[in-house]
Coordinates of C-alpha atoms in Angstrom, one line a residue:
M124 CA 58.0 20.3 -7.3
V125 CA 54.7 20.1 -5.3
S126 CA 54.2 23.9 -5.4
F127 CA 55.0 23.9 -9.2
A128 CA 52.6 21.1 -10.0
Q129 CA 49.7 22.4 -7.9
G130 CA 50.1 25.9 -9.3
F131 CA 50.5 24.7 -12.9
G132 CA 46.8 24.1 -13.7
P133 CA 44.6 26.7 -12.0
L134 CA 46.0 29.8 -13.8
S135 CA 46.9 28.2 -17.1
L136 CA 43.7 29.3 -18.9
A137 CA 44.8 32.8 -20.0
P138 CA 45.8 31.9 -23.7
I139 CA 42.8 29.6 -24.2
F140 CA 39.9 31.8 -23.1
P141 CA 38.7 32.0 -26.8
Q142 CA 38.5 28.2 -26.9
L143 CA 36.7 28.1 -23.5
I144 CA 34.2 30.8 -24.7
E145 CA 33.4 28.7 -27.8
M146 CA 33.3 25.3 -26.1
Y147 CA 31.1 26.3 -23.1
G148 CA 29.0 29.0 -24.7
T149 CA 30.0 31.8 -22.4
D150 CA 31.5 35.3 -22.7
L151 CA 34.9 36.6 -21.6
A152 CA 33.8 37.5 -18.1
G153 CA 32.3 34.0 -17.7
A154 CA 35.5 32.4 -18.9
I155 CA 37.7 34.5 -16.5
Q156 CA 35.6 33.2 -13.6
F157 CA 37.1 29.7 -14.1
T158 CA 40.3 31.3 -12.9
G159 CA 38.7 33.7 -10.3
V160 CA 36.7 31.0 -8.5
A161 CA 39.7 28.6 -8.4
I162 CA 41.7 31.4 -6.8
L163 CA 39.1 32.1 -4.2
V164 CA 38.6 28.5 -3.2
L165 CA 42.3 27.9 -3.2
G166 CA 42.8 30.5 -0.5
F167 CA 40.1 29.3 1.9
S168 CA 40.9 25.6 1.4
N169 CA 44.0 26.2 3.6
F170 CA 41.6 26.4 6.6
I171 CA 41.4 22.6 6.0
W172 CA 45.0 21.8 5.0
V173 CA 47.0 23.9 7.5
P174 CA 45.2 22.5 10.6
L175 CA 45.7 19.0 9.2
S176 CA 49.4 19.7 8.6
T177 CA 49.9 20.9 12.1
S178 CA 48.0 18.0 13.7
F179 CA 49.3 15.1 11.5
G180 CA 52.3 16.4 9.6
R181 CA 53.2 18.0 6.3
R182 CA 53.5 14.6 4.5
P183 CA 49.9 13.4 4.6
V184 CA 48.7 16.8 3.5
L185 CA 51.0 16.8 0.5
L186 CA 49.9 13.3 -0.4
A187 CA 46.2 14.0 0.0
S188 CA 46.2 17.3 -1.8
T189 CA 48.1 15.9 -4.8
L190 CA 45.5 13.2 -5.2
V191 CA 42.7 15.8 -5.1
C192 CA 44.5 17.8 -7.8
L193 CA 45.0 14.6 -9.9
G194 CA 41.2 13.8 -9.7
S195 CA 40.3 17.4 -10.6
C196 CA 42.4 17.4 -13.7
I197 CA 40.7 14.2 -14.9
W198 CA 37.4 15.9 -14.3
R199 CA 38.6 19.0 -16.2
A200 CA 39.6 16.9 -19.2
Q201 CA 36.2 15.1 -19.3
A202 CA 33.9 18.2 -18.5
K203 CA 31.4 18.9 -21.3
T204 CA 29.4 21.8 -19.8
Y205 CA 30.2 25.1 -18.2
S206 CA 28.9 24.0 -14.7
S207 CA 30.9 20.8 -14.9
F208 CA 34.1 22.5 -15.8
M209 CA 33.5 25.1 -13.0
G210 CA 33.0 22.2 -10.5
A211 CA 36.4 20.8 -11.6
C212 CA 37.9 24.3 -11.1
V213 CA 36.6 24.4 -7.6
L214 CA 38.0 21.0 -6.8
N215 CA 41.3 22.0 -8.3
G216 CA 41.4 25.1 -6.1
I217 CA 40.8 23.0 -3.0
G218 CA 43.6 20.6 -3.9
A219 CA 46.1 23.3 -4.8
G220 CA 45.8 25.1 -1.5
P221 CA 49.0 23.7 0.1
A222 CA 51.0 25.2 -2.8
E223 CA 50.6 28.6 -1.1
T224 CA 51.1 27.7 2.6
L225 CA 52.9 24.4 3.2
Q226 CA 56.2 25.1 1.5
P227 CA 57.0 28.2 3.5
A228 CA 56.2 26.2 6.7
I229 CA 58.6 23.4 5.5
I230 CA 61.3 26.0 4.8
T231 CA 60.8 27.3 8.4
D232 CA 61.0 23.7 9.7
I233 CA 64.4 22.9 8.2
F234 CA 66.3 26.2 7.5
F235 CA 67.9 28.7 9.9
L236 CA 66.9 32.3 9.9
D237 CA 69.9 33.5 7.8
R238 CA 68.9 31.2 4.9
R239 CA 65.2 31.7 4.8
G240 CA 65.3 34.8 2.5
V241 CA 67.0 32.7 -0.3
W242 CA 64.7 29.7 0.1
N243 CA 61.5 31.7 0.3
T244 CA 62.5 33.4 -2.9
V245 CA 63.2 30.0 -4.5
Y246 CA 59.7 28.9 -3.4
F247 CA 58.0 32.0 -4.8
V248 CA 59.8 31.6 -8.1
F249 CA 58.8 28.0 -8.4
Y250 CA 55.2 28.7 -7.4
F251 CA 54.7 31.9 -9.5
G252 CA 56.8 30.3 -12.2
S253 CA 54.3 27.5 -12.5
L254 CA 51.6 30.2 -13.1
A255 CA 53.7 31.5 -15.9
V256 CA 54.7 28.2 -17.4
G257 CA 51.1 26.9 -17.4
P258 CA 50.0 29.3 -20.1
I259 CA 53.2 28.7 -22.1
I260 CA 52.2 25.0 -22.4
S261 CA 48.4 25.2 -22.4
G262 CA 48.2 27.6 -25.4
P263 CA 50.2 25.5 -27.8
M264 CA 48.7 22.2 -26.6
A265 CA 45.2 23.5 -27.0
E266 CA 46.0 24.8 -30.5
T267 CA 47.6 21.5 -31.7
V268 CA 46.3 18.5 -29.7
G269 CA 43.3 19.9 -27.8
M270 CA 42.7 21.1 -24.2
A271 CA 42.0 17.6 -22.8
S272 CA 45.6 16.6 -23.5
F273 CA 46.9 19.5 -21.4
W274 CA 44.8 18.3 -18.4
Y275 CA 46.1 14.7 -18.9
L276 CA 49.6 16.1 -18.8
N277 CA 48.7 17.5 -15.4
V278 CA 47.4 14.1 -14.3
A279 CA 50.7 12.5 -15.2
M280 CA 52.6 15.2 -13.4
H281 CA 50.6 14.8 -10.2
A282 CA 50.9 11.0 -10.4
F283 CA 54.7 11.3 -10.6
I284 CA 54.9 13.8 -7.7
F285 CA 52.7 11.6 -5.6
I286 CA 55.2 8.7 -6.0
C287 CA 58.1 11.1 -5.2
I288 CA 56.4 12.4 -2.0
L289 CA 55.5 8.8 -0.9
F290 CA 59.1 7.5 -1.2
L291 CA 61.4 10.6 -1.0
F292 CA 59.8 13.2 1.3
P293 CA 60.2 12.6 5.0
E294 CA 58.2 14.4 7.6
T295 CA 59.7 17.8 8.6
K296 CA 57.4 19.0 11.4
W297 CA 58.5 18.5 15.0
H298 CA 58.0 20.3 18.2
R299 CA 60.7 22.8 19.1
M300 CA 60.7 23.8 22.7
H301 CA 60.1 27.4 23.6
P302 CA 62.8 28.8 26.1
D303 CA 60.1 28.9 28.8
E304 CA 59.6 25.1 28.3
M305 CA 63.4 24.6 28.4
R306 CA 63.6 26.5 31.7
A307 CA 60.7 24.6 33.2
K308 CA 62.6 21.3 32.3
G309 CA 65.9 22.6 33.7
L310 CA 67.5 22.8 30.2
L311 CA 68.3 26.5 30.6
P312 CA 69.2 28.5 33.7
S313 CA 66.6 30.9 35.0
Q314 CA 68.9 33.8 34.2
Q315 CA 71.8 33.8 32.0
V316 CA 74.0 36.8 31.6
S317 CA 76.8 36.9 29.2
D318 CA 80.3 37.4 30.6
E319 CA 81.5 38.8 27.3
K320 CA 81.0 42.4 26.2
I321 CA 80.4 42.9 22.6
N322 CA 83.0 45.0 20.9
S323 CA 81.5 46.7 17.9
T324 CA 84.8 46.9 16.1
N325 CA 85.0 43.1 16.0
M326 CA 81.7 43.1 14.1
E327 CA 83.4 44.4 11.0
N328 CA 86.0 41.6 11.2
K329 CA 83.3 38.9 10.7
D330 CA 83.8 37.7 14.3
L331 CA 80.1 37.0 14.4
E332 CA 80.7 33.4 15.3
K333 CA 82.2 34.3 18.7
I334 CA 79.5 36.5 20.0
T335 CA 77.2 35.4 22.8
T336 CA 73.6 35.8 21.8
L337 CA 70.7 37.3 23.7
S338 CA 70.2 37.0 27.4
G339 CA 68.5 33.8 28.5
M340 CA 69.5 31.9 25.3
P341 CA 72.5 29.7 24.5
D342 CA 75.1 30.8 22.0
L343 CA 73.6 29.9 18.6
S344 CA 76.7 30.6 16.4
H345 CA 77.7 27.9 13.9
A346 CA 80.8 26.9 15.9
A347 CA 79.1 26.7 19.3
T348 CA 76.1 24.8 17.9
A349 CA 78.3 22.3 16.2
A350 CA 80.2 21.8 19.4
R351 CA 77.0 21.0 21.3
D352 CA 75.6 18.9 18.4
P353 CA 78.2 17.1 16.4
W354 CA 75.5 15.4 14.3
L355 CA 74.1 18.7 13.0
G356 CA 73.9 18.4 9.2
K357 CA 75.0 14.8 9.2
G358 CA 71.8 12.9 10.1
T359 CA 69.4 11.0 7.9
P360 CA 65.6 10.7 8.1
S361 CA 64.2 8.0 10.4
K362 CA 61.6 5.4 9.5
Q363 CA 59.2 7.3 11.7
Q364 CA 59.4 10.3 9.4
F365 CA 58.1 8.1 6.4
K366 CA 54.9 7.1 8.1
L367 CA 51.7 8.2 6.4
W368 CA 50.9 10.5 9.3
Q369 CA 52.3 11.5 12.7
V370 CA 50.6 10.9 16.0
N371 CA 49.4 14.0 17.8
P372 CA 48.4 13.7 21.4
H373 CA 46.0 16.7 21.1
P374 CA 44.7 16.8 17.5
L375 CA 41.5 18.7 18.2
K376 CA 43.3 21.4 20.1
A377 CA 45.8 21.8 17.3
V378 CA 43.0 22.0 14.7
F379 CA 41.1 24.6 16.8
Y380 CA 44.2 26.8 17.2
D381 CA 44.9 26.6 13.4
L382 CA 41.4 27.6 12.6
W383 CA 41.5 30.6 15.0
I384 CA 45.1 31.8 14.7
P385 CA 45.0 33.1 11.0
W386 CA 42.1 35.3 11.9
K387 CA 43.9 36.5 15.1
L388 CA 47.0 37.3 13.0
F389 CA 45.0 39.9 11.0
A390 CA 45.2 42.1 14.1
F391 CA 49.0 42.0 14.0
P392 CA 50.3 44.9 11.9
I393 CA 53.3 43.0 10.5
V394 CA 51.1 40.2 9.2
E395 CA 48.7 42.7 7.8
F396 CA 51.5 44.5 6.0
A397 CA 52.9 41.3 4.5
S398 CA 49.4 40.2 3.4
F399 CA 48.8 43.4 1.5
V400 CA 52.2 43.5 -0.1
V401 CA 51.9 39.9 -1.2
S402 CA 48.3 40.3 -2.3
W403 CA 48.8 43.4 -4.5
S404 CA 52.1 42.3 -5.9
A405 CA 50.6 39.0 -7.0
S406 CA 47.6 41.0 -8.5
S407 CA 50.0 42.8 -10.8
F408 CA 51.0 39.4 -12.2
L409 CA 47.3 38.4 -12.3
T410 CA 46.6 41.5 -14.4
L411 CA 48.7 40.1 -17.2
N412 CA 47.2 36.6 -16.9
L413 CA 43.7 37.9 -17.2
T414 CA 44.3 40.5 -20.0
Q415 CA 46.9 39.0 -22.4
A416 CA 44.4 37.0 -24.4
Q417 CA 41.9 39.9 -24.9
V418 CA 44.7 42.2 -25.9
F419 CA 46.9 40.1 -28.2
A420 CA 44.2 37.8 -29.7
N421 CA 42.4 40.9 -31.2
P422 CA 43.4 43.5 -33.8
P423 CA 45.9 45.0 -34.4
Y424 CA 47.9 42.0 -33.0
G425 CA 45.8 38.9 -33.9
F426 CA 48.1 36.4 -32.2
S427 CA 47.2 32.7 -31.9
S428 CA 46.9 30.9 -28.5
D429 CA 50.3 29.4 -28.7
A430 CA 52.0 32.8 -29.5
I431 CA 50.1 34.4 -26.5
G432 CA 51.3 31.5 -24.3
F433 CA 54.9 32.0 -25.3
M434 CA 54.8 35.6 -24.2
N435 CA 54.8 34.3 -20.6
F436 CA 58.5 33.4 -21.1
A437 CA 59.2 37.0 -20.4
I438 CA 57.5 36.7 -17.0
L439 CA 59.4 33.5 -16.3
I440 CA 62.8 35.1 -17.2
G441 CA 61.9 38.0 -14.9
M442 CA 61.2 35.6 -12.1
F443 CA 64.6 34.0 -12.5
I444 CA 66.2 37.5 -12.3
G445 CA 64.2 38.1 -9.1
L446 CA 65.4 34.7 -7.8
A447 CA 69.0 35.5 -8.6
T448 CA 68.9 38.9 -6.8
A449 CA 66.2 39.2 -4.2
G450 CA 67.0 36.4 -1.8
P451 CA 70.8 36.9 -1.7
L452 CA 70.4 40.7 -1.6
S453 CA 67.9 40.4 1.3
D454 CA 70.2 38.1 3.3
Y455 CA 73.3 40.2 2.5
I456 CA 71.6 43.5 3.6
S457 CA 70.3 41.8 6.8
M458 CA 73.8 40.4 7.6
R459 CA 75.5 43.8 7.2
A460 CA 72.8 45.5 9.4
T461 CA 73.3 42.7 12.0
R462 CA 77.1 43.4 12.1
K463 CA 76.4 47.1 12.6
N464 CA 73.9 46.3 15.3
R465 CA 76.4 44.4 17.5
G466 CA 75.4 41.0 16.2
I467 CA 71.7 41.3 17.0
R468 CA 69.4 40.4 14.1
E469 CA 66.1 42.2 13.7
P470 CA 63.5 41.1 11.1
E471 CA 63.1 44.7 9.8
M472 CA 66.7 44.6 8.5
R473 CA 65.6 43.0 5.2
L474 CA 62.9 45.6 4.4
P475 CA 65.2 48.1 2.5
T476 CA 65.6 45.3 -0.1
M477 CA 62.1 46.1 -1.4
I478 CA 63.1 49.6 -2.8
P479 CA 64.6 48.5 -6.2
Y480 CA 61.8 46.1 -6.8
V481 CA 59.1 48.7 -6.1
L482 CA 60.7 50.9 -8.8
I483 CA 60.8 47.9 -11.2
M484 CA 57.1 47.2 -10.5
I485 CA 56.1 50.8 -11.2
L486 CA 58.1 50.8 -14.5
G487 CA 56.5 47.5 -15.6
N488 CA 52.9 48.7 -14.9
F489 CA 53.4 52.0 -16.7
I490 CA 54.6 50.2 -19.8
V491 CA 51.8 47.6 -19.8
A492 CA 49.0 50.0 -19.1
F493 CA 49.9 52.6 -21.7
G494 CA 51.2 50.0 -24.1
Y495 CA 47.8 48.2 -24.0
Q496 CA 45.8 51.4 -24.2
N497 CA 47.8 52.9 -27.1
M498 CA 48.4 49.7 -29.0
W499 CA 52.2 49.9 -28.9
D500 CA 54.3 47.3 -30.6
W501 CA 54.1 44.1 -28.6
K502 CA 57.9 44.0 -28.0
P503 CA 58.3 46.7 -25.3
I504 CA 55.1 45.5 -23.6
V505 CA 56.3 41.9 -23.4
I506 CA 60.0 42.3 -23.1
I507 CA 60.1 45.1 -20.6
G508 CA 56.6 45.2 -19.1
Y509 CA 56.1 41.4 -18.6
T510 CA 59.7 40.9 -17.5
C511 CA 59.4 43.6 -14.8
A512 CA 56.2 41.9 -13.6
G513 CA 58.1 38.7 -13.2
I514 CA 61.0 40.3 -11.3
Q515 CA 58.7 42.1 -8.8
V516 CA 56.4 39.1 -8.2
A517 CA 59.4 36.9 -7.3
A518 CA 60.9 39.6 -5.0
L519 CA 58.3 41.6 -3.1
P520 CA 56.2 38.7 -1.8
A521 CA 59.3 36.8 -0.7
I522 CA 60.7 39.8 1.2
A523 CA 57.5 40.7 2.9
S524 CA 56.4 37.2 3.8
T525 CA 59.9 36.3 5.1
Y526 CA 59.7 39.4 7.4
A527 CA 56.4 38.2 8.8
V528 CA 57.7 34.6 9.3
D529 CA 60.9 35.9 11.0
S530 CA 58.6 37.9 13.4
Y531 CA 56.2 35.0 14.2
K532 CA 58.1 31.8 13.3
P533 CA 56.1 29.4 15.6
V534 CA 52.9 30.1 13.5
S535 CA 54.5 30.3 10.1
G536 CA 51.8 28.1 8.6
S537 CA 49.0 30.3 10.0
V538 CA 50.8 33.4 8.8
F539 CA 50.7 32.1 5.2
V540 CA 47.0 31.2 5.6
S541 CA 46.3 34.9 6.5
I542 CA 48.4 36.0 3.6
T543 CA 46.8 33.6 1.1
V544 CA 43.2 34.3 2.2
N545 CA 43.8 38.1 1.8
K546 CA 45.6 37.6 -1.5
N547 CA 43.0 35.3 -3.0
V548 CA 39.9 37.3 -1.9
W549 CA 41.4 40.3 -3.6
G550 CA 42.4 38.2 -6.6
Y551 CA 38.8 36.9 -7.0
G552 CA 37.4 40.4 -6.7
F553 CA 40.0 41.7 -9.2
S554 CA 39.0 39.0 -11.7
K555 CA 35.3 40.0 -11.3
F556 CA 35.7 43.7 -12.0
I557 CA 38.7 44.1 -14.3
T558 CA 37.0 43.1 -17.5
P559 CA 33.9 45.4 -17.1
W560 CA 36.2 48.2 -15.9
I561 CA 38.4 47.8 -19.0
I562 CA 35.4 47.9 -21.3
A563 CA 34.1 51.0 -19.6
S564 CA 37.3 53.0 -19.1
G565 CA 40.2 51.4 -21.0
Y566 CA 43.3 49.7 -19.6
V567 CA 45.0 52.7 -17.9
P568 CA 42.6 53.3 -15.0
P569 CA 42.4 49.7 -13.6
I570 CA 46.1 48.9 -14.1
M571 CA 47.4 52.2 -12.8
T572 CA 45.0 52.1 -9.8
N573 CA 46.3 48.6 -8.9
M574 CA 49.9 49.9 -9.3
S575 CA 49.2 52.8 -7.0
L576 CA 47.8 50.5 -4.3
I577 CA 50.9 48.2 -4.6
T578 CA 53.1 51.3 -4.1
L579 CA 51.0 52.5 -1.2
W580 CA 51.2 49.2 0.7
C581 CA 55.0 48.8 0.0
S582 CA 55.6 52.4 1.2
F583 CA 54.5 51.3 4.6
G584 CA 57.8 49.4 4.7
V585 CA 59.4 52.7 5.7
L586 CA 57.1 52.8 8.8
F587 CA 57.8 49.2 9.7
F588 CA 61.6 49.7 9.2
F589 CA 61.6 52.3 12.0
F590 CA 58.7 51.1 14.2
G591 CA 58.4 47.4 13.4
K592 CA 60.1 46.5 16.7
T593 CA 57.5 48.5 18.6
F594 CA 54.7 46.7 16.8
R595 CA 56.4 43.4 17.7
K596 CA 56.5 44.4 21.3
W597 CA 52.8 44.8 21.3
S598 CA 52.4 41.1 20.8
E599 CA 55.5 39.9 22.9
H600 CA 53.2 38.2 25.4
S601 CA 50.9 36.6 22.9
D602 CA 50.6 32.8 22.8
V603 CA 51.6 32.7 19.2
H604 CA 55.2 32.8 20.4
R605 CA 54.7 29.6 22.4
M606 CA 53.0 27.3 20.0

């Protein structure tokens, strides 16, 4: 709900660019900057929010950011000048930052590895779904009751969610001891060697629950874990978890690490791979958001704002298709590979899931680029092109980011800061140059260039499938594994 609400406003302007141009006396490039600047600020605002969430908990950050979004939407509704509305966009970008980083960290807090693929896909569908639903609602509301009413709808949504967080969302962050800490405290033996030998034939019989895990770690199968902790899955949140913030004995140290670690992670190949896949996959969706009004509001189409907004239903349907397929398929492929690998799960096992979604992405971009350029009938452009964009933007970012989080779980929040900064810097640059490029060269060169870059970054998945473990070994002694 928080991700949906915080993403609902910043990219909702696509169908109402004509009204913004008229209201604030600007041109199309100037109106697009309302979206571009919000995207840029949203990414860098996480250098504020993530350190705070690590030091004082997820709960206070969700509460504070929701209030910032609420105030920015009131400002948007009241803005009378271009600079005033731009200031509201900046504030909205600051408040919406946690929508891109906090939810994956919360998923890592509360779900085991074998369920993260599904839940990260659910998160991406809700977040990118809000970016599709925003234009669906903003267009008709601007056409019938005015833009201010749309922003007051956002205000009501943020007020409702603030109350829900305050009373219904307990703190999820807590310190999980690294095996080195457990050994230092005598909770694990210094060396633990399994007495059982793994029989590969048993793997095909789903005997996964009985297998002893890696050397030096306790058996983490469902049955063994339940035997050690009979309260697993049966507890309820404590009063401590509903405090406005959590006490941190070393808050400045935690803040410093969270300011530094995202930059450090850019040197890690796996994080860089995930950042580029997420960034360019999202930019394929951003292409539609930034171009739909200038294409369909003009001849030969001449659609109204509400009709253009309704075209985003195709993207939303595509996202639900991605939700229904990507997460379960990713977890299924990983589990099958785990059985064949004698019960040892490797993060790279989910990467083959990207293949069908890369092909879908290529198909969608071809149809949109050549459909725009040659003024095809709107039906194939929207029904096929927009739907393909929704499918791939729900699937590719979820698969790539889950791979990065599986590889560096202790710094999942910082991983998403790195991903978000990379994505939003590219998104801002894309919003700056796409309109002049289209005017100069048409729709095919920018859209097909962007598609080629997405394909290039995704193709590195082959390299990481075979050599990802080697890349992880390069950082095996890094402190990011002990945070």
